[in-house]
């Protein structure tokens, strides 16, 4: 299996079969090659590496994204974290590390985004 | 137990009994009140919260610090991560999430720092 | 008085008696423990330290938040700065330091946020 | 010609005669002196320096702004890049460097902003 | 007086007559035009604006630089802050705002730099 | 040719035949898989994309790295920029865009690093 296919399968597992097409369409609409690189590199080469479980990898990712204030990827990673088995209270703890190490305001922005994503997900069910 | 004592005990567990005095002395030498706040808040109020285990909390912290390039706290957190049970190959995986989400150069700087800390720790034994 | 009560009193003084409940409710709605930590640590342990006056502390805070682009905390800190006695033209000067030291675009974003907060405050009176 | 006039002429060339008044009005409305400094320093002292062509300077600027997530200046710089002769596929390549050096999420946010600006520009014609 | 001369006078006041030549020489050695822009823009156009006093402006600058981890400018600004009348304990308070709003690690790095600058200054007398 | 081989060839062209082994050894020593990913992804998938020439891609990269203060990658990219045909005065102009868009201190740090790299390169001939 090549990087792209491995990444597509990985993202499908993490966002759900009903959401994968919407996700890749969003990436493609802003730049087709960007979709190819995100799926192949982020999904295919990195998320598939193993060694640590997907839930831990998700909490790590949330910490990077909250620290840097990357809004869209943070939203996506909250969804993937939940699908990867992270409970909301576990996500909160990752964000408390952000609070002391990147500042309380970074944590606040991240928590507001989490609230929005949880509301969205509620509306989908 | 108050925040400071809880934090002192927590840091002692994470850096080792032989290193805790050196660590608090380093904090105090730059600003006595800073030592009090770091031990009480970072150690006493946040690291002691539970819910996720200390190893996961360490990997999360490393991701925040590597993303922001905070050199000294990163060095300290590598040591605490290892004492909290993280293997080097698990730390590598946290840094791979940094590579794709904060850029390969942030990961490179973090890996060079890790190498330096491991060398230091080797010299201590 | 414990950290939380000290922080609650401090924030009450800085946002006004009519706004404090709304503020803590906002923090609690995203994560109850986050409210406890923000009020106790940011409010109770740090804002109450003295040595520099509250207006100077506000201008310093605005500089941190504008540099890092932390939108929500910046909005809150503009309100607290004004209550702490900062005039608009003094806030502008803090932002000019941001312009040369963090880049003109960081200052631009901060000024647009200030305009929005001033408009909101106008609508409240 | 003084810095301000040089900057005004430079920005006029880069945003178009029909848009320059709107742009300076936007800067003035948030803070009159800010407009004076942006036009004089950013426009008059730096954009006019020569040595590299304006298209290259635009791609460089996009890279800075996308890395730091400065939304408004990024929007303005996309417009100026296109007026300076950058094709969309060239802007994409600048953003791919952002993807690997500042992380894929910074590139994603930048591409979504680009899409919004292109849609706006389409509506203007 | 033009921007450059105003900036040169301003920096002379803030670093001292015995240090100004060394400072401009350092800027020139890395890039002559950079010296011209720093002195004219940062010194001549911004530091001279008034409205807030130089000590407050220094504390604001320290907050920007500590948040972003800009090491060299931070070192220079500590010296200027002290010449502008800031006491060490006032600088500490500015850094405590950095601790909660940009994270304790940013404050730690800033305090270590402050210690180094104070040691240097001690050696000069 | 696979991603790794394409990346190895690309980096060889950009750092020179006499330096490529040292470079990959540096990446491998901190983490073998990191070397594989940097060469394959950064070198093989992104630097080889074309559309903009390598000199422009280098100036863009320098802007990202200077804005974020990524020291090691910045040093490497200065060398590659020069091999890709960028003159020092063209690199200066990229850094002037950093000065106004990410702050003068980011530009200062970048210029000091450039001076160090140029001195190193001088010593090699």
XYZ file of C-alpha atoms in Angstrom:
750
model
C 0.000 0.000 0.000
C 1.370 3.449 -0.867
C 1.494 6.476 1.472
C -1.722 7.969 0.146
C -3.773 4.814 0.528
C -2.343 4.175 3.971
C -3.194 7.736 4.960
C -6.689 7.533 3.514
C -7.372 4.360 5.482
C -5.931 5.921 8.633
C -8.017 9.089 8.370
C -11.105 7.004 7.525
C -10.624 5.101 10.769
C -10.155 8.308 12.729
C -12.928 10.507 11.304
C -15.415 7.753 10.427
C -16.572 6.308 7.104
C -19.390 8.842 6.823
C -17.044 11.838 7.156
C -13.942 10.929 5.191
C -15.236 12.125 1.832
C -16.249 15.475 3.260
C -12.818 15.876 4.824
C -10.777 15.116 1.712
C -13.145 17.309 -0.313
C -12.419 20.207 2.059
C -8.681 19.716 1.613
C -9.016 19.391 -2.175
C -11.166 22.487 -2.550
C -8.447 24.749 -1.161
C -5.645 23.078 -3.171
C -5.719 19.597 -4.726
C -2.040 18.874 -4.090
C -2.447 19.904 -0.467
C -4.974 17.105 0.005
C -2.504 14.655 -1.507
C 0.286 15.761 0.828
C -1.813 15.905 3.996
C -3.272 12.461 3.414
C 0.067 10.905 2.378
C 2.401 12.588 4.852
C 0.333 13.434 7.923
C -1.987 10.442 7.591
C 0.102 7.851 5.751
C 3.606 8.413 7.022
C 3.118 9.750 10.560
C -0.229 8.750 12.115
C 0.414 5.128 11.102
C 3.772 4.819 12.861
C 2.575 2.970 15.952
C 4.736 2.699 19.142
C 2.317 4.967 21.049
C -1.423 4.379 20.794
C -3.696 6.622 18.768
C -5.291 8.192 21.829
C -1.901 9.353 23.134
C -0.976 10.583 19.662
C -4.222 12.554 19.602
C -3.561 14.195 22.975
C -0.061 15.117 21.779
C -1.485 16.629 18.602
C -4.034 18.667 20.540
C -1.187 20.084 22.639
C 0.767 21.191 19.566
C -2.265 22.763 17.908
C -3.585 24.518 21.012
C -0.131 25.973 21.705
C 0.092 27.407 18.207
C -3.572 28.411 17.906
C -4.203 26.424 14.713
C -7.955 26.501 14.733
C -9.064 24.233 11.926
C -6.643 21.419 12.588
C -7.524 21.634 16.266
C -11.206 21.130 15.467
C -10.427 18.110 13.316
C -8.114 16.665 15.938
C -10.745 16.916 18.684
C -13.023 14.736 16.564
C -10.233 12.261 15.838
C -9.225 12.207 19.521
C -12.732 11.215 20.536
C -12.856 8.527 17.835
C -9.443 7.370 19.043
C -10.914 6.775 22.482
C -10.043 9.957 24.356
C -12.645 11.009 26.910
C -13.482 14.708 27.313
C -11.901 14.760 30.761
C -8.678 13.382 29.289
C -8.678 16.112 26.649
C -9.156 18.644 29.468
C -5.981 17.371 31.139
C -3.949 17.768 27.953
C -5.239 21.334 27.812
C -4.218 21.982 31.440
C -0.646 21.220 30.407
C -1.102 23.795 27.661
C -2.348 26.287 30.290
C 0.830 26.209 32.353
C 3.297 25.655 29.523
C 1.812 27.890 26.790
C -0.315 30.184 28.934
C -3.910 30.167 30.166
C -5.146 32.156 27.145
C -4.058 29.396 24.733
C -5.969 26.923 26.885
C -9.028 29.146 26.951
C -9.137 29.433 23.151
C -8.707 25.654 22.906
C -11.554 24.990 25.349
C -13.925 27.294 23.494
C -13.100 25.449 20.278
C -13.704 22.118 22.011
C -17.105 23.320 23.186
C -17.997 24.272 19.601
C -16.891 20.906 18.214
C -18.828 18.980 20.865
C -21.943 20.999 20.037
C -21.480 20.248 16.325
C -21.033 16.543 17.024
C -24.148 16.551 19.191
C -26.126 18.021 16.333
C -24.951 15.267 14.006
C -26.449 12.437 16.062
C -0.988 19.648 52.264
C -0.756 23.061 50.550
C -0.020 23.683 46.868
C 3.693 24.242 47.422
C 4.237 21.046 49.392
C 2.168 19.054 46.943
C 4.219 20.510 44.091
C 7.519 19.875 45.847
C 6.577 16.229 46.397
C 5.422 15.900 42.788
C 8.614 17.356 41.331
C 10.699 15.250 43.724
C 9.018 12.131 42.352
C 9.593 13.270 38.774
C 13.191 14.527 38.907
C 14.475 12.243 41.663
C 15.450 12.858 45.296
C 19.030 13.641 44.336
C 18.052 16.360 41.882
C 15.177 18.226 43.503
C 17.332 20.601 45.538
C 19.364 21.561 42.507
C 16.202 22.229 40.547
C 14.510 24.468 43.111
C 17.818 26.273 43.659
C 17.967 27.027 39.917
C 14.453 28.480 40.014
C 15.187 30.481 43.178
C 18.435 31.934 41.857
C 16.658 33.672 38.974
C 13.766 34.923 41.151
C 12.666 33.516 44.521
C 8.958 34.107 43.934
C 9.195 32.384 40.572
C 10.292 29.208 42.329
C 7.312 29.465 44.651
C 4.872 29.874 41.746
C 6.362 27.163 39.542
C 6.406 24.619 42.350
C 2.914 25.542 43.618
C 1.109 26.057 40.333
C 2.856 23.904 37.741
C 3.812 21.177 40.206
C 1.169 21.400 42.909
C -1.973 22.382 41.077
C -1.531 20.900 37.583
C 0.876 17.920 37.508
C -1.008 16.356 40.446
C -4.430 16.396 38.789
C -4.525 12.760 37.730
C -7.062 11.442 35.124
C -4.260 10.829 32.602
C -1.087 9.091 33.738
C 2.171 10.959 34.229
C 3.783 9.483 31.133
C 0.989 10.801 28.906
C 1.156 14.158 30.673
C 4.894 14.227 29.967
C 4.447 13.507 26.268
C 1.818 16.265 26.097
C 4.194 18.700 27.802
C 7.012 17.851 25.429
C 4.694 18.629 22.505
C 3.819 22.061 23.892
C 7.441 22.943 24.635
C 8.876 21.669 21.357
C 6.229 23.591 19.397
C 7.110 26.836 21.158
C 10.880 26.237 21.316
C 11.116 26.644 25.103
C 14.541 25.196 25.592
C 15.068 24.956 29.333
C 11.651 23.617 30.219
C 11.992 21.114 27.382
C 15.238 19.810 28.849
C 13.657 19.423 32.271
C 10.593 17.735 30.812
C 12.662 15.159 28.939
C 14.176 14.096 32.258
C 10.788 13.983 33.938
C 9.297 12.052 30.997
C 11.926 9.356 31.347
C 11.365 9.174 35.108
C 7.630 9.014 34.395
C 8.223 5.877 32.340
C 8.430 7.196 28.800
C 10.815 5.293 26.561
C 12.989 7.189 24.070
C 11.085 5.711 21.168
C 7.835 7.002 22.654
C 9.304 10.473 22.985
C 10.330 10.230 19.326
C 6.707 9.599 18.367
C 5.493 12.661 20.270
C 8.102 14.641 18.342
C 6.897 13.219 15.018
C 3.511 14.781 15.745
C 5.364 18.044 16.321
C 7.094 17.579 12.947
C 3.887 17.518 10.934
C 1.849 19.891 13.082
C 4.482 22.503 14.026
C 7.001 21.872 11.253
C 10.062 19.662 10.852
C 12.443 22.384 12.143
C 10.696 22.459 15.552
C 11.129 18.690 15.709
C 14.774 18.941 14.723
C 15.547 21.455 17.479
C 13.681 19.229 19.958
C 15.635 16.128 18.922
C 18.979 17.895 19.264
C 17.966 18.981 22.764
C 16.922 15.410 23.575
C 20.311 14.148 22.447
C 22.032 16.660 24.737
C 19.888 15.682 27.735
C 20.490 11.969 27.175
C 24.218 12.608 27.012
C 24.067 14.601 30.267
C 22.084 11.838 31.967
C 24.577 9.264 30.763
C 27.380 11.256 32.317
C 25.550 11.306 35.651
C 25.513 7.514 36.038
C -8.405 34.430 52.217
C -7.548 31.584 49.836
C -6.293 31.935 46.239
C -9.730 31.508 44.714
C -11.400 34.150 46.868
C -8.535 36.548 46.362
C -8.767 35.982 42.598
C -12.533 36.381 42.558
C -12.248 39.701 44.393
C -9.479 40.841 42.060
C -11.397 40.006 38.889
C -14.541 41.589 40.352
C -12.617 44.820 40.833
C -11.223 44.646 37.284
C -14.311 43.645 35.284
C -16.956 45.269 37.501
C -19.567 43.833 39.850
C -22.130 43.571 37.065
C -19.870 41.472 34.850
C -18.091 39.081 37.186
C -20.787 36.423 37.201
C -20.971 36.370 33.431
C -17.210 36.004 33.233
C -16.883 33.090 35.630
C -19.894 31.453 33.985
C -18.096 31.644 30.630
C -15.002 29.976 32.115
C -17.093 27.305 33.870
C -19.131 26.455 30.791
C -16.034 25.356 28.865
C -14.542 23.422 31.811
C -15.380 23.888 35.522
C -11.851 23.207 36.744
C -10.494 25.708 34.266
C -12.548 28.427 35.949
C -11.117 27.397 39.307
C -7.537 27.562 38.034
C -7.879 30.819 36.117
C -9.498 32.591 39.057
C -7.065 31.152 41.633
C -3.817 31.327 39.677
C -4.176 34.183 37.186
C -6.429 36.267 39.428
C -5.488 35.224 42.942
C -1.787 34.502 42.746
C -0.523 36.835 39.999
C -2.760 39.891 39.471
C -2.730 40.546 43.237
C 1.061 40.696 43.569
C 1.426 44.465 43.646
C 4.836 46.200 43.090
C 3.639 47.599 39.744
C 0.219 49.219 39.497
C -2.719 47.516 37.814
C -2.643 49.812 34.797
C 0.973 48.907 34.034
C 0.173 45.238 34.598
C -2.694 45.582 32.111
C -0.492 47.166 29.448
C 2.046 44.384 29.942
C -0.693 41.755 29.568
C -1.990 43.349 26.381
C 1.533 43.166 24.955
C 1.813 39.433 25.682
C -1.607 38.644 24.273
C -1.288 40.779 21.150
C 2.110 39.227 20.375
C 0.667 35.719 20.591
C -2.689 36.523 18.972
C -4.781 35.210 21.888
C -8.066 36.737 20.929
C -10.411 36.074 23.821
C -8.004 36.921 26.604
C -7.037 40.058 24.694
C -10.670 41.177 24.606
C -11.047 40.589 28.334
C -7.782 42.378 29.078
C -8.803 45.470 27.117
C -11.848 45.783 29.375
C -9.775 45.248 32.498
C -7.150 47.739 31.285
C -9.785 50.439 30.914
C -11.191 49.652 34.347
C -7.635 49.724 35.682
C -7.327 53.293 34.448
C -5.619 52.910 31.085
C -6.693 55.456 28.507
C -7.192 54.383 24.887
C -4.179 56.402 23.790
C -2.039 54.575 26.362
C -3.231 51.225 25.028
C -2.301 52.427 21.533
C 1.259 53.051 22.726
C 1.560 49.535 24.151
C 0.418 48.258 20.751
C 3.032 50.371 18.953
C 5.683 48.468 20.887
C 4.018 45.288 19.625
C 4.191 46.680 16.070
C 7.968 47.032 16.032
C 8.812 44.052 18.260
C 6.229 41.475 17.073
C 5.407 42.929 13.669
C 2.833 45.389 12.342
C 0.325 42.600 11.532
C 0.115 41.572 15.208
C -0.591 45.205 16.063
C -3.220 45.453 13.340
C -5.106 42.407 14.632
C -4.893 43.814 18.164
C -6.256 47.201 17.088
C -9.190 45.632 15.256
C -10.010 43.662 18.392
C -9.776 46.839 20.465
C -12.201 48.581 18.138
C -14.662 45.696 18.557
C -14.383 45.752 22.348
C -14.876 49.530 22.503
C -17.974 49.192 20.337
C -19.335 46.465 22.615
C -18.666 48.576 25.705
C -20.396 51.528 24.086
C -23.466 49.402 23.475
C -23.562 48.424 27.145
C -23.940 51.966 28.418
C 9.329 62.386 -1.531
C 8.906 61.550 2.157
C 8.330 58.069 3.612
C 4.562 58.476 3.811
C 4.146 59.596 0.210
C 6.468 56.883 -1.020
C 4.476 54.329 0.961
C 1.157 55.650 -0.256
C 2.316 55.397 -3.861
C 3.678 51.907 -3.262
C 0.484 50.606 -1.671
C -1.573 52.289 -4.401
C 0.396 50.344 -7.000
C -0.054 47.090 -5.070
C -3.739 47.277 -4.091
C -4.999 49.302 -7.047
C -6.217 52.909 -7.354
C -9.797 51.896 -6.578
C -8.863 50.235 -3.299
C -6.225 52.447 -1.720
C -8.648 54.827 -0.032
C -10.584 51.977 1.536
C -7.360 50.460 2.816
C -5.984 53.585 4.458
C -9.440 54.308 5.894
C -9.425 50.849 7.508
C -6.035 51.525 9.092
C -7.098 55.020 10.233
C -10.347 53.858 11.775
C -8.542 51.609 14.256
C -5.872 54.205 15.105
C -4.871 57.226 12.977
C -1.187 57.057 13.900
C -1.113 53.377 13.028
C -2.085 54.238 9.466
C 0.736 56.772 9.324
C 3.300 54.234 10.558
C 2.136 51.338 8.380
C 2.122 53.461 5.241
C 5.449 55.153 6.028
C 7.405 52.213 7.419
C 5.954 49.075 5.847
C 5.055 50.752 2.557
C 7.525 53.622 2.273
C 10.693 52.285 3.859
C 10.539 48.528 3.211
C 8.366 47.582 0.217
C 10.183 50.199 -1.893
C 13.678 48.837 -1.277
C 14.097 46.971 -4.546
C 16.872 44.320 -5.041
C 14.253 41.533 -5.194
C 11.145 41.990 -7.323
C 7.748 42.686 -5.805
C 6.422 39.209 -6.586
C 9.234 37.575 -4.622
C 8.739 40.059 -1.805
C 5.047 39.129 -1.763
C 5.756 35.407 -1.560
C 8.179 36.065 1.302
C 5.556 38.139 3.115
C 2.931 35.421 2.708
C 5.356 32.951 4.283
C 5.896 35.165 7.340
C 2.200 35.841 7.812
C 1.045 32.257 7.287
C 3.652 31.001 9.759
C 2.438 33.419 12.429
C -1.272 33.148 11.582
C -1.757 36.901 11.075
C -5.093 36.776 9.344
C -5.815 40.306 8.198
C -2.357 41.101 6.887
C -2.357 37.732 5.116
C -5.593 38.617 3.322
C -4.180 41.953 2.211
C -0.922 40.353 1.101
C -2.696 37.789 -1.063
C -4.312 40.654 -2.971
C -1.015 42.496 -3.294
C 0.760 39.288 -4.374
C -1.687 38.810 -7.220
C -1.334 42.450 -8.262
C 2.436 41.993 -8.056
C 2.187 39.213 -10.626
C 2.097 36.076 -8.491
C -0.033 33.287 -9.940
C -2.184 31.172 -7.632
C -0.017 28.132 -8.253
C 3.052 30.123 -7.196
C 1.314 31.161 -3.979
C 0.517 27.489 -3.402
C 4.231 26.660 -3.570
C 5.113 29.305 -0.992
C 2.479 27.733 1.238
C 3.957 24.256 0.735
C 7.182 25.575 2.252
C 5.074 26.773 5.181
C 3.575 23.272 5.446
C 6.885 21.535 6.043
C 8.631 24.323 7.940
C 5.763 25.660 10.102
C 3.455 22.664 10.016
C 0.579 21.508 7.790
C -2.041 23.233 9.991
C -0.509 26.679 9.346
C -0.669 25.916 5.626
C -4.275 24.754 5.911
C -5.369 27.976 7.618
C -3.491 29.976 4.978
C -5.155 28.091 2.116
C -8.625 28.604 3.556
C -7.901 32.333 3.813
C -6.661 32.353 0.219
C -9.873 30.707 -0.933
C -11.883 33.400 0.873
C -9.858 36.222 -0.670
C -10.157 34.768 -4.178
C -13.923 34.493 -3.729
C -14.082 38.129 -2.574
C -12.006 39.268 -5.550
C -14.246 37.309 -7.889
C -17.271 39.107 -6.487
C -15.642 42.465 -7.159
C -15.345 41.953 -10.906
C 15.631 66.372 13.211
C 15.112 63.348 10.957
C 14.031 59.874 12.089
C 17.564 58.524 12.248
C 18.936 61.359 14.374
C 15.931 61.232 16.667
C 16.415 57.475 17.038
C 20.134 57.799 17.645
C 19.515 60.331 20.409
C 16.787 58.150 21.911
C 18.947 55.020 21.968
C 21.872 57.032 23.326
C 19.701 58.123 26.241
C 18.538 54.553 26.856
C 21.795 52.588 26.534
C 24.173 55.307 27.722
C 26.761 57.431 25.896
C 29.482 54.863 26.479
C 27.512 52.054 24.841
C 25.766 53.627 21.861
C 28.652 53.208 19.443
C 29.038 49.543 20.296
C 25.331 48.992 19.782
C 25.080 50.629 16.363
C 28.287 48.858 15.335
C 26.666 45.522 16.213
C 23.622 46.340 14.087
C 25.799 47.560 11.190
C 28.046 44.525 11.218
C 25.169 42.173 10.427
C 23.663 44.474 7.779
C 24.260 48.235 7.380
C 20.719 49.009 6.235
C 19.318 47.099 9.179
C 21.056 49.527 11.525
C 19.534 52.422 9.632
C 16.022 50.979 9.897
C 16.255 49.915 13.541
C 17.576 53.298 14.638
C 15.117 55.276 12.486
C 11.974 53.192 12.948
C 12.268 51.468 16.328
C 14.226 54.291 17.952
C 13.187 57.378 16.027
C 9.547 56.777 15.150
C 8.291 54.572 18.012
C 10.331 54.934 21.227
C 10.034 58.731 20.952
C 6.220 58.827 20.794
C 5.591 59.760 24.429
C 2.107 59.394 26.062
C 3.385 56.564 28.284
C 6.692 56.947 30.094
C 9.826 55.131 29.011
C 9.753 52.743 31.965
C 6.258 51.534 31.058
C 7.292 51.262 27.418
C 10.263 49.149 28.515
C 8.106 46.784 30.564
C 5.751 46.422 27.593
C 8.677 45.640 25.308
C 10.033 43.024 27.688
C 6.629 41.334 27.657
C 6.558 41.152 23.856
C 10.114 39.836 23.623
C 9.809 37.284 26.422
C 6.586 35.931 24.913
C 8.250 35.425 21.543
C 11.625 34.279 22.882
C 13.636 36.939 21.023
C 16.863 36.608 22.923
C 19.088 39.427 21.715
C 16.462 42.143 21.732
C 15.389 40.968 25.172
C 18.927 41.398 26.480
C 19.147 44.901 25.045
C 15.724 45.814 26.415
C 16.640 44.723 29.944
C 19.513 47.191 29.875
C 17.317 49.948 28.497
C 14.590 49.172 31.052
C 17.029 49.641 33.889
C 18.313 52.893 32.377
C 14.682 53.940 31.936
C 14.183 53.557 35.679
C 12.720 50.093 36.017
C 13.753 48.265 39.175
C 14.502 44.548 39.023
C 11.427 43.732 41.075
C 9.290 45.646 38.580
C 10.797 43.662 35.723
C 9.965 40.495 37.672
C 6.315 41.539 37.786
C 6.188 42.072 34.029
C 7.606 38.559 33.668
C 4.950 37.116 35.994
C 2.321 38.360 33.542
C 4.286 36.499 30.853
C 4.208 33.378 33.055
C 0.431 33.145 33.178
C -0.320 34.538 29.728
C 2.486 32.961 27.655
C 3.410 30.062 29.922
C 5.865 29.540 32.758
C 8.606 28.279 30.388
C 8.685 31.618 28.531
C 9.083 33.351 31.893
C 11.844 30.950 32.921
C 13.866 31.621 29.764
C 13.352 35.362 30.276
C 14.538 35.210 33.891
C 17.666 33.278 32.968
C 18.452 35.916 30.346
C 17.871 38.658 32.919
C 20.296 36.997 35.301
C 22.929 36.887 32.535
C 22.448 40.558 31.671
C 22.655 41.637 35.311
C 25.874 39.667 35.690
C 27.299 41.348 32.572
C 26.317 44.781 33.844
C 27.902 44.039 37.183
C 31.153 43.176 35.443
C 31.106 46.505 33.612
C 31.179 48.621 36.770
C 12.621 7.047 -8.064
C 11.039 6.943 -4.609
C 10.564 9.911 -2.255
C 13.731 9.209 -0.303
C 15.990 8.978 -3.347
C 14.416 12.048 -4.870
C 14.960 13.920 -1.607
C 18.535 12.717 -1.264
C 19.332 13.924 -4.778
C 17.608 17.253 -4.115
C 19.477 17.895 -0.867
C 22.741 16.809 -2.499
C 22.220 19.458 -5.163
C 21.426 22.083 -2.548
C 24.121 21.432 0.077
C 26.822 20.113 -2.245
C 28.268 16.628 -2.771
C 30.889 17.173 -0.075
C 28.328 18.027 2.578
C 25.420 15.669 2.018
C 26.829 12.795 4.056
C 27.503 15.047 7.027
C 23.983 16.409 6.845
C 22.178 13.076 6.744
C 24.481 11.800 9.497
C 23.425 14.730 11.680
C 19.745 13.919 11.111
C 20.327 10.191 11.725
C 22.267 10.715 14.934
C 19.325 12.401 16.636
C 16.781 9.856 15.352
C 17.164 7.540 12.345
C 13.518 7.718 11.303
C 13.647 11.502 11.452
C 16.326 11.467 8.777
C 14.140 9.236 6.616
C 11.148 11.580 6.960
C 13.051 14.835 6.455
C 14.789 13.545 3.342
C 11.629 11.945 1.908
C 9.053 14.568 2.803
C 10.880 17.898 3.006
C 13.427 17.017 0.317
C 11.628 14.488 -1.859
C 8.017 15.604 -1.836
C 8.220 19.385 -1.355
C 11.524 20.890 -2.508
C 11.201 19.002 -5.817
C 7.776 20.391 -6.723
C 8.939 23.051 -9.185
C 6.630 25.916 -10.344
C 8.763 28.472 -8.450
C 12.544 28.353 -8.777
C 14.769 27.094 -5.983
C 16.060 30.547 -5.103
C 12.541 31.837 -4.480
C 11.731 28.694 -2.519
C 14.822 29.340 -0.391
C 13.863 32.941 0.343
C 10.373 31.754 1.322
C 11.867 29.132 3.632
C 14.143 31.664 5.289
C 11.095 33.843 5.993
C 9.249 30.986 7.687
C 12.246 29.970 9.778
C 13.256 33.485 10.816
C 9.690 34.267 11.867
C 9.553 31.188 14.087
C 13.155 31.397 15.336
C 14.081 27.868 14.207
C 17.812 28.173 14.480
C 19.252 24.995 13.025
C 16.988 24.803 10.013
C 17.647 28.483 9.380
C 21.395 27.849 9.294
C 20.960 24.984 6.835
C 18.606 27.027 4.670
C 21.046 29.926 4.403
C 23.593 27.529 2.927
C 21.043 26.045 0.561
C 19.837 29.533 -0.439
C 23.348 30.522 -1.455
C 23.808 27.301 -3.397
C 20.415 27.938 -5.009
C 21.743 31.246 -6.332
C 20.555 33.750 -3.738
C 22.908 36.642 -3.178
C 23.461 37.978 0.336
C 21.701 41.216 -0.510
C 18.669 39.249 -1.674
C 18.611 37.335 1.608
C 18.756 40.692 3.406
C 15.600 41.790 1.589
C 13.727 38.648 2.629
C 14.749 39.440 6.190
C 13.497 43.036 5.881
C 10.047 41.607 5.194
C 10.478 39.576 8.382
C 11.390 42.798 10.235
C 8.120 44.558 9.494
C 5.844 41.507 9.490
C 7.324 39.480 12.392
C 9.155 42.250 14.238
C 12.658 43.713 14.106
C 13.947 41.322 16.828
C 13.190 38.269 14.673
C 15.142 39.906 11.864
C 18.035 40.709 14.188
C 18.321 37.109 15.369
C 18.170 35.945 11.744
C 20.913 38.359 10.675
C 23.223 37.274 13.488
C 22.710 33.659 12.418
C 23.450 34.601 8.804
C 26.684 36.273 9.876
C 27.707 33.080 11.714
C 26.921 30.872 8.715
C 28.831 33.115 6.330
C 31.842 33.013 8.658
C 31.645 29.208 8.805
C 31.430 28.978 5.032
C 34.404 31.297 4.674
C 36.429 29.021 6.935
C 35.591 26.040 4.746
C 37.179 27.460 1.610
